GROMACS .gro file of C-alpha atoms in nm:
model
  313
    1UNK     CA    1   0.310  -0.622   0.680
    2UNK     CA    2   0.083  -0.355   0.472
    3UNK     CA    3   0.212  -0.094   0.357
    4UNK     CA    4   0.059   0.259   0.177
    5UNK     CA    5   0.131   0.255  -0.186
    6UNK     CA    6   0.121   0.550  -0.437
    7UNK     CA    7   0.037   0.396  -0.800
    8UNK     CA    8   0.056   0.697  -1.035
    9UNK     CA    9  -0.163   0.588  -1.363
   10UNK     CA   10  -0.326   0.392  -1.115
   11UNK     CA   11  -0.625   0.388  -1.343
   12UNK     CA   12  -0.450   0.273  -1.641
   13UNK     CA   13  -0.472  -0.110  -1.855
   14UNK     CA   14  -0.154  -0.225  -1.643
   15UNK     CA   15  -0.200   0.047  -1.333
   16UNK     CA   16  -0.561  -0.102  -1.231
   17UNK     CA   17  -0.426  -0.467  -1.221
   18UNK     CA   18  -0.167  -0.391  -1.010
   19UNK     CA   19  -0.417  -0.162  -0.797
   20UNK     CA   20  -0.605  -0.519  -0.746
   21UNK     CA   21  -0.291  -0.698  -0.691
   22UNK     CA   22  -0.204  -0.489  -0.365
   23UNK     CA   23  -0.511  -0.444  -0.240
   24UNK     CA   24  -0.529  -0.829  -0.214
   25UNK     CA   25  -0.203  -0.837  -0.023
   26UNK     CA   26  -0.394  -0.618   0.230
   27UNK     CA   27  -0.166  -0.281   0.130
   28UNK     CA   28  -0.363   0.047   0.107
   29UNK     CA   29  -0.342   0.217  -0.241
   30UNK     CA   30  -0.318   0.544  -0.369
   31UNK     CA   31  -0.389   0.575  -0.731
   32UNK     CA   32  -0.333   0.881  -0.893
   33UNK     CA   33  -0.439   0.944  -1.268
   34UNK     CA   34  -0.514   1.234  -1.467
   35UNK     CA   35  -0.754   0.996  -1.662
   36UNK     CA   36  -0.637   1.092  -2.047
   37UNK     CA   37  -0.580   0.780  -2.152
   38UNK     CA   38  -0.704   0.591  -1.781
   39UNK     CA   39  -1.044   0.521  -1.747
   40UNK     CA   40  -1.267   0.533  -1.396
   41UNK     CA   41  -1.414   0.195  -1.541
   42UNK     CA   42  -1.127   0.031  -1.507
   43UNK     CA   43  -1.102   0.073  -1.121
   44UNK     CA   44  -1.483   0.113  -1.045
   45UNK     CA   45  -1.500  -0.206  -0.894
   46UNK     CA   46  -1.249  -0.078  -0.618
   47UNK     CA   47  -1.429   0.217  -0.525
   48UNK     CA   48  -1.638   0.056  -0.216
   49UNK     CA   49  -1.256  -0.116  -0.098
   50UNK     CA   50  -1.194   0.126   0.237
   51UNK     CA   51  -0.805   0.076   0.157
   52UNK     CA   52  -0.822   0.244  -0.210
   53UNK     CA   53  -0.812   0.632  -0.303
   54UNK     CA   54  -0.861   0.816  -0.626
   55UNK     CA   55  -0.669   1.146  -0.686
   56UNK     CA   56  -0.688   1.329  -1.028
   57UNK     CA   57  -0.347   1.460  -1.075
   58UNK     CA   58  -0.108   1.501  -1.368
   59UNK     CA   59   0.241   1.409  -1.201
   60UNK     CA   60   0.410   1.703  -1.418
   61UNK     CA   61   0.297   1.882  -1.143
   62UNK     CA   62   0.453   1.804  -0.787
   63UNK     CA   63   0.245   1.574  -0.523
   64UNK     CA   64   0.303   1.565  -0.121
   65UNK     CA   65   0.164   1.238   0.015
   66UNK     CA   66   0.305   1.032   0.262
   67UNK     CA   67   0.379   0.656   0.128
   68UNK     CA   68   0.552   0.340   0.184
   69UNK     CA   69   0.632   0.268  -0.187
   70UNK     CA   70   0.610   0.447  -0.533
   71UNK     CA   71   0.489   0.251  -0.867
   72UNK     CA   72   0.582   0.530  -1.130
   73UNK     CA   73   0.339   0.402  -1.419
   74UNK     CA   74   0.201   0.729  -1.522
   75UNK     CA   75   0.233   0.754  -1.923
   76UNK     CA   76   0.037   0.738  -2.265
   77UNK     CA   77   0.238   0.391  -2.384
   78UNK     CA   78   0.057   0.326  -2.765
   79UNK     CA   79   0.162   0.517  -3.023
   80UNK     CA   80  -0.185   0.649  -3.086
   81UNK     CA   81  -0.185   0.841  -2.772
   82UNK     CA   82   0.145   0.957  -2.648
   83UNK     CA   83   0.173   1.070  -3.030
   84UNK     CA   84  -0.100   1.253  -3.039
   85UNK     CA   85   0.008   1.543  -2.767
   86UNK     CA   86   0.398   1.433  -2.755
   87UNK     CA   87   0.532   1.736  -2.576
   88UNK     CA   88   0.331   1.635  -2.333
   89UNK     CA   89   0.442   1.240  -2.378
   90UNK     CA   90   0.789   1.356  -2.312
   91UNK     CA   91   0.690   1.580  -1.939
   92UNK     CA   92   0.568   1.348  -1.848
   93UNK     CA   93   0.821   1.078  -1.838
   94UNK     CA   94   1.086   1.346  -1.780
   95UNK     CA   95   0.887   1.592  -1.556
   96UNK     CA   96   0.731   1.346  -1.453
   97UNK     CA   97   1.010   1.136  -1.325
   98UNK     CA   98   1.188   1.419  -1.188
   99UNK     CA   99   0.890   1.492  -0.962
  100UNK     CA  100   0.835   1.122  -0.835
  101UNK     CA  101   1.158   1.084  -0.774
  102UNK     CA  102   1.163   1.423  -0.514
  103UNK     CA  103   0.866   1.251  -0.348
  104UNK     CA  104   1.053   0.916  -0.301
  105UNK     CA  105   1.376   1.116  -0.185
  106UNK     CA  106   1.185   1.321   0.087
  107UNK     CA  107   1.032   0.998   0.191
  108UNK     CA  108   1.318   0.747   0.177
  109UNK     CA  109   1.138   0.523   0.013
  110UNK     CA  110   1.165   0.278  -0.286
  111UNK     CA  111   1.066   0.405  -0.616
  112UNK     CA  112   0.983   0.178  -0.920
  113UNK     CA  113   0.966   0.279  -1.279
  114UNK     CA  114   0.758   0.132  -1.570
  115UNK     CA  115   1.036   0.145  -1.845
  116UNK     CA  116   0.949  -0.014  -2.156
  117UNK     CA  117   1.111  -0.247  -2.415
  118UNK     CA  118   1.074   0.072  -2.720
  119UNK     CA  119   1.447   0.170  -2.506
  120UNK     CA  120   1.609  -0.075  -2.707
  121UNK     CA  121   1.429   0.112  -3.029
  122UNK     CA  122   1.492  -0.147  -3.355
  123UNK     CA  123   1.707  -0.371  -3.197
  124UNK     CA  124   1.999  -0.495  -3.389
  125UNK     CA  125   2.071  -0.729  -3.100
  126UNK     CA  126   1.807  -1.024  -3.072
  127UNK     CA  127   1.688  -1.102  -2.840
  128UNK     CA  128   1.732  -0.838  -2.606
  129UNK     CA  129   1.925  -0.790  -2.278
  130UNK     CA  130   1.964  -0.543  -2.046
  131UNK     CA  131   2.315  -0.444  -2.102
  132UNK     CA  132   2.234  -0.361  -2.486
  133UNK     CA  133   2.214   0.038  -2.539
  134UNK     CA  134   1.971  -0.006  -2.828
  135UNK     CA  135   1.896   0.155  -3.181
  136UNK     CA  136   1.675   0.482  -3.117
  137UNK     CA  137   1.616   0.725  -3.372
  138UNK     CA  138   1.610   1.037  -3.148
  139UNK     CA  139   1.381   1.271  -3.393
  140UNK     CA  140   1.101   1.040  -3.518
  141UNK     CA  141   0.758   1.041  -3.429
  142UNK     CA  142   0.784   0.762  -3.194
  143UNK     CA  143   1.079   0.971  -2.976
  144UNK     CA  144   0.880   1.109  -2.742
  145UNK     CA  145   0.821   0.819  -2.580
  146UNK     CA  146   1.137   0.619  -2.615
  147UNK     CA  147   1.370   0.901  -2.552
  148UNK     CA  148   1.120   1.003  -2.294
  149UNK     CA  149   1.162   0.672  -2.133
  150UNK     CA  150   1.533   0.691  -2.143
  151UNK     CA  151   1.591   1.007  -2.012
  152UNK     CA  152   1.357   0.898  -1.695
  153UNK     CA  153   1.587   0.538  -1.668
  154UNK     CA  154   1.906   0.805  -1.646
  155UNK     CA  155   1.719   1.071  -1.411
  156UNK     CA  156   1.678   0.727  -1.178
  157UNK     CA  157   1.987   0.606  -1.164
  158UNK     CA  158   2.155   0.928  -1.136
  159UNK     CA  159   1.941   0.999  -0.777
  160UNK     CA  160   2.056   0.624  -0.672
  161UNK     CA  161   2.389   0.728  -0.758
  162UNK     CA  162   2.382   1.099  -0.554
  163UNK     CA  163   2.152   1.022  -0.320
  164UNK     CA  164   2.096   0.644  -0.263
  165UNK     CA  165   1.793   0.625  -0.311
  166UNK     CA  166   1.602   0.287  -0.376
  167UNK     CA  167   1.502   0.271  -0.773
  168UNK     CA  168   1.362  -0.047  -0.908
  169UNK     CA  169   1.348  -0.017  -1.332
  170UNK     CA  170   1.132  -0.268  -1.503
  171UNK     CA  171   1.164  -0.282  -1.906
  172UNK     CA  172   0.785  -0.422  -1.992
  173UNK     CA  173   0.774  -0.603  -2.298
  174UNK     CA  174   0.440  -0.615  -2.512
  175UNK     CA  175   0.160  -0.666  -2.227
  176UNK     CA  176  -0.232  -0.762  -2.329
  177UNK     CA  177  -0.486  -0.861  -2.129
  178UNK     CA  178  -0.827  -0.726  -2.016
  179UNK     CA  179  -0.915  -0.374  -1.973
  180UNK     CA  180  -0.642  -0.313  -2.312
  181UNK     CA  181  -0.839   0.085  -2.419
  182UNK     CA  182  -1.049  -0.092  -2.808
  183UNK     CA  183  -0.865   0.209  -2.943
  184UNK     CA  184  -0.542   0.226  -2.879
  185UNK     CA  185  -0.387   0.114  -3.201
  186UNK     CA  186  -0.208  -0.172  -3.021
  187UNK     CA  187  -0.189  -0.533  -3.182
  188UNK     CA  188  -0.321  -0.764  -2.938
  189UNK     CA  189  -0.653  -0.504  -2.919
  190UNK     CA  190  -0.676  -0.420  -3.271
  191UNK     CA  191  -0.669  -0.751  -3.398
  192UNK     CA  192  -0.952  -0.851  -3.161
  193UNK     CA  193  -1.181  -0.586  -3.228
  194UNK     CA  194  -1.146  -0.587  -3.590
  195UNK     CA  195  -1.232  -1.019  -3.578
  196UNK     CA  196  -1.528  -0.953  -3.315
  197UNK     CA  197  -1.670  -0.665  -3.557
  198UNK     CA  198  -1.602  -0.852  -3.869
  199UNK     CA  199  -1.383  -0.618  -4.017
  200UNK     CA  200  -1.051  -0.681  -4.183
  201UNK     CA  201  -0.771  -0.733  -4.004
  202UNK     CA  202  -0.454  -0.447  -4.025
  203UNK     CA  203  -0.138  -0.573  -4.070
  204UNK     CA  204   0.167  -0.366  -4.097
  205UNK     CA  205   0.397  -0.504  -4.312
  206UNK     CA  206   0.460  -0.781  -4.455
  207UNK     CA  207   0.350  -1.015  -4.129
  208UNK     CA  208   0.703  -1.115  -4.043
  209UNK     CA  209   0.780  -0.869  -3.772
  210UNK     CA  210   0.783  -1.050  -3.465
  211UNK     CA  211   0.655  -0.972  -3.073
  212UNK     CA  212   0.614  -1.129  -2.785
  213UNK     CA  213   0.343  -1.111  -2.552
  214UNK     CA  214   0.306  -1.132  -2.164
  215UNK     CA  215  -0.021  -1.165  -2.011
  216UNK     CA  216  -0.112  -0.872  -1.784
  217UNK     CA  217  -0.074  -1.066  -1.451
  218UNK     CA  218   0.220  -1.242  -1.504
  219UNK     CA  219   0.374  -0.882  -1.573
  220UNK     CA  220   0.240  -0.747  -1.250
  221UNK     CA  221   0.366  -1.036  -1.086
  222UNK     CA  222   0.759  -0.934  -1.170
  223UNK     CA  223   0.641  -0.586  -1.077
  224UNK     CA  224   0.566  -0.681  -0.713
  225UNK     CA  225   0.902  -0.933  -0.718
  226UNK     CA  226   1.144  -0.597  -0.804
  227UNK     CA  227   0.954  -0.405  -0.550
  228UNK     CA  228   1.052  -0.619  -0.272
  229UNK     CA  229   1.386  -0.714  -0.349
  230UNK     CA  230   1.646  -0.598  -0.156
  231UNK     CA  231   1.798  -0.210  -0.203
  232UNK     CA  232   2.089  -0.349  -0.394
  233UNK     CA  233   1.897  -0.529  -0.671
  234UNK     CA  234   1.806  -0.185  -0.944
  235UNK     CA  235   1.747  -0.324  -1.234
  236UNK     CA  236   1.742  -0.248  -1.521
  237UNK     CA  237   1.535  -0.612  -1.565
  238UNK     CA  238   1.325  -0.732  -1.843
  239UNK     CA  239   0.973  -0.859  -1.793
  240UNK     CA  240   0.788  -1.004  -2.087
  241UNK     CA  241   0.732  -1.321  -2.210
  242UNK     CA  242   1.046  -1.473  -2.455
  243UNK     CA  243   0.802  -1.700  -2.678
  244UNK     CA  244   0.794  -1.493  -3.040
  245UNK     CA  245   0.509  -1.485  -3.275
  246UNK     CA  246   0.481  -1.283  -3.605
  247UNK     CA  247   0.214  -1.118  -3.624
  248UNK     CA  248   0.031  -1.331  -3.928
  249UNK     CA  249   0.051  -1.587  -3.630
  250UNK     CA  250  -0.074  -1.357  -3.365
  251UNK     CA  251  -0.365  -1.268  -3.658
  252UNK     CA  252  -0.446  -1.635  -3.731
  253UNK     CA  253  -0.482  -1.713  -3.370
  254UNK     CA  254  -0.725  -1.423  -3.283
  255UNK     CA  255  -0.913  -1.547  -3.551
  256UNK     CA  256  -0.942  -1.939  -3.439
  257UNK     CA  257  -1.051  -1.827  -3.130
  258UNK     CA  258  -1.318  -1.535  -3.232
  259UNK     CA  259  -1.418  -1.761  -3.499
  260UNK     CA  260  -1.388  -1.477  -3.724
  261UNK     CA  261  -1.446  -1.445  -4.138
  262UNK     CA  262  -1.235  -1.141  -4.129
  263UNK     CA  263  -1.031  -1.081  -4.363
  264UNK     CA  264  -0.646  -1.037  -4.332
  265UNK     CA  265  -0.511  -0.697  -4.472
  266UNK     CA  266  -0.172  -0.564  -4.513
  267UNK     CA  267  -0.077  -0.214  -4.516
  268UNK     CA  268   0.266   0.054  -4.469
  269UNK     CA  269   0.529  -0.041  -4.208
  270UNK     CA  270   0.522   0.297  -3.979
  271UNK     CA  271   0.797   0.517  -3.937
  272UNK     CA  272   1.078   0.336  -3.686
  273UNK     CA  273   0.839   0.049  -3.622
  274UNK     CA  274   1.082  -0.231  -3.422
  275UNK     CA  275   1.087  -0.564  -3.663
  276UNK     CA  276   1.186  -0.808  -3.363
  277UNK     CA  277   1.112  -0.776  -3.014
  278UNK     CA  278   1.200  -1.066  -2.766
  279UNK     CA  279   1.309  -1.014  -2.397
  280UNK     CA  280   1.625  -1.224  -2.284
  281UNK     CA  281   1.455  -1.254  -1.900
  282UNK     CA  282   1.781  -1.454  -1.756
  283UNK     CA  283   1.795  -1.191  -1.519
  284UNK     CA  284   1.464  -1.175  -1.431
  285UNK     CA  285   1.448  -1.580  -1.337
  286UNK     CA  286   1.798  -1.505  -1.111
  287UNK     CA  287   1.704  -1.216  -0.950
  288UNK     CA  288   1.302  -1.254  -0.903
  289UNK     CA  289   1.296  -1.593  -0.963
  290UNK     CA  290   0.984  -1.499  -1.248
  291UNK     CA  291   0.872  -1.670  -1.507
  292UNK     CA  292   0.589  -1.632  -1.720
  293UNK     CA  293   0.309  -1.889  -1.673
  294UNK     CA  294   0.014  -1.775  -1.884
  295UNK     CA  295   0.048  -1.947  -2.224
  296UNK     CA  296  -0.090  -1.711  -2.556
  297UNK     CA  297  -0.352  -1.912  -2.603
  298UNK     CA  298  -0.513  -1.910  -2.275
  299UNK     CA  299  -0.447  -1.530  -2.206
  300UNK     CA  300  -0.594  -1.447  -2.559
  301UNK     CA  301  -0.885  -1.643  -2.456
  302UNK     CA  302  -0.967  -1.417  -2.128
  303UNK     CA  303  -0.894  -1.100  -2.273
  304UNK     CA  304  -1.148  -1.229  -2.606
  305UNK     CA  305  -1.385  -1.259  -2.316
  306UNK     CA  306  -1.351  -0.941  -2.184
  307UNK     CA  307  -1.393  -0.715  -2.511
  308UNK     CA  308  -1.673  -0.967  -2.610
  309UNK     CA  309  -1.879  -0.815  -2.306
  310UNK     CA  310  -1.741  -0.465  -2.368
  311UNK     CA  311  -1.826  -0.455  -2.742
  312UNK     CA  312  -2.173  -0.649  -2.624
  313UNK     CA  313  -2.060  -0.891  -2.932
   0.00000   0.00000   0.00000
């Protein structure tokens, strides 16, 4: 049975997948994006679909609609961009929340919110699971955004708690794929447009840090699962793909595939920058029965493809 779906940063890397995703299943979609770090380009190619609608809103501002379902995706998620106006970073997962969460409460109707993985901060647990607390440095540059993102997992479970509502909280794990923003200052999209270009390749660090990285439709996949669980099942759950790399491997792969003379070059660990990340997704196989099923390799290959065509390379 379809049903009317609100998708705020709708128009977003992750956001326009999913868009795609639902309108397949034959649900009508709302995406709503304020478009600074979204892109119309990314959803274009939806615009003639009868069951998909655009609104330009900024969610720290309320929104009456009437919907079946809430994705809650709306946020700046690389460093580059929700550090670059981080007041704003941290409305809008707070303010944000707060206001999504009065929409799903007048409605009665299940909310789900894109948490993140940067919750657990530098993890001194490895690999991660949803019961750890994590290792946040509350006043560093990257706090907007992690403390941002915890303060909108408590503001959720504190409305399931006093009003029952239906919350869903995903933790995404590093997510690439096509339609990444060239400029974002992520890894996955840095270290493919510096091979395509030619240009040397930024590492931070020494090239030990570790990540692990889940291909954008296997992500969206456990997204849709946790939405149609049953009201009982909350989450917190991890989705993200548990094989590690460092990121001299990540480096030396992009540049087997490009076929790239770049150069590798190594520069200052940022401020707070996590040295592991891997998701412990044990609860994700029980509860969603998910698994990842796009292999690095294959995943790199498709979104190589897509910034090939985008940087005409």
């Amino acid at each position: 049975m379809s049903s009317r779906v609100l998708i705020t940063g709708g128009a977003g890397f992750i956001g326009s997948h999913l868009s795609e995703r639902l309108l397949d299943e034959g649900n009508e979609v709302i995406c709503v994006d304020n478009f600074f770090t979204g892109s119309r380009r990314n959803i274009e190619h939806l615009f003639g679909n009868p069951r998909f609608e655009v609104i330009r809103h900024d969610i720290t501002f309320p929104l009456y609609l009437e919907v079946d379902e809430i994705y809650n995706l709306a946020c700046p998620a690389s460093p580059v961009h929700y550090q670059h106006d981080p007041v704003q970073t941290t409305k809008t997962s707070v303010v944000g929340a707060i206001n999504m969460l009065g929409l799903a409460k007048r409605l009665r109707v299940p909310i789900l919110q894109a948490s993140t993985s940067e919750v657990y901060g530098d993890p001194a647990v490895h690999p991660q699971t949803e019961d750890y607390w994590g290792n946040v440095n509350p006043i560093g540059p990257r706090s907007c955004y992690d403390e941002g993102k915890r303060a909108a997992e408590t503001l959720f479970f504190d409305y399931r708690r006093q009003h029952d509502l239906s919350i869903k909280v995903i933790r995404i794990f590093n997510t690439y794929g096509p339609r990444m923003h060239p400029n974002d200052g992520r890894v996955v999209s840095n270290f493919i447009v510096q091979a395509l270009r030619g240009e040397p390749i930024t590492i931070y660090g020494d090239g030990s840090q570790t990540r692990s990285f889940c291909y954008v439709d296997d992500l969206v996949d456990g997204m849709v699962r946790l939405m149609n669980t049953d009201h009982d099942v909350t989450g917190p759950i991890n989705v993200g793909n548990p094989s590690e790399f460092t990121m001299l491997e990540l480096a030396n792969t992009v540049k087997q595939i490009t076929g790239s003379a770049s150069p590798i070059e190594y520069r200052g660990l940022p401020q707070d920058d996590p040295k592991q990340r891997q998701p412990n997704i044990a609860l994700a196989r029980d509860s969603l029965g998910w698994q990842p099923t796009v292999q690095l390799q294959a995943g790199l290959e498709r979104t190589i493809d897509y910034f090939r065509n985008e940087l005409a390379v």
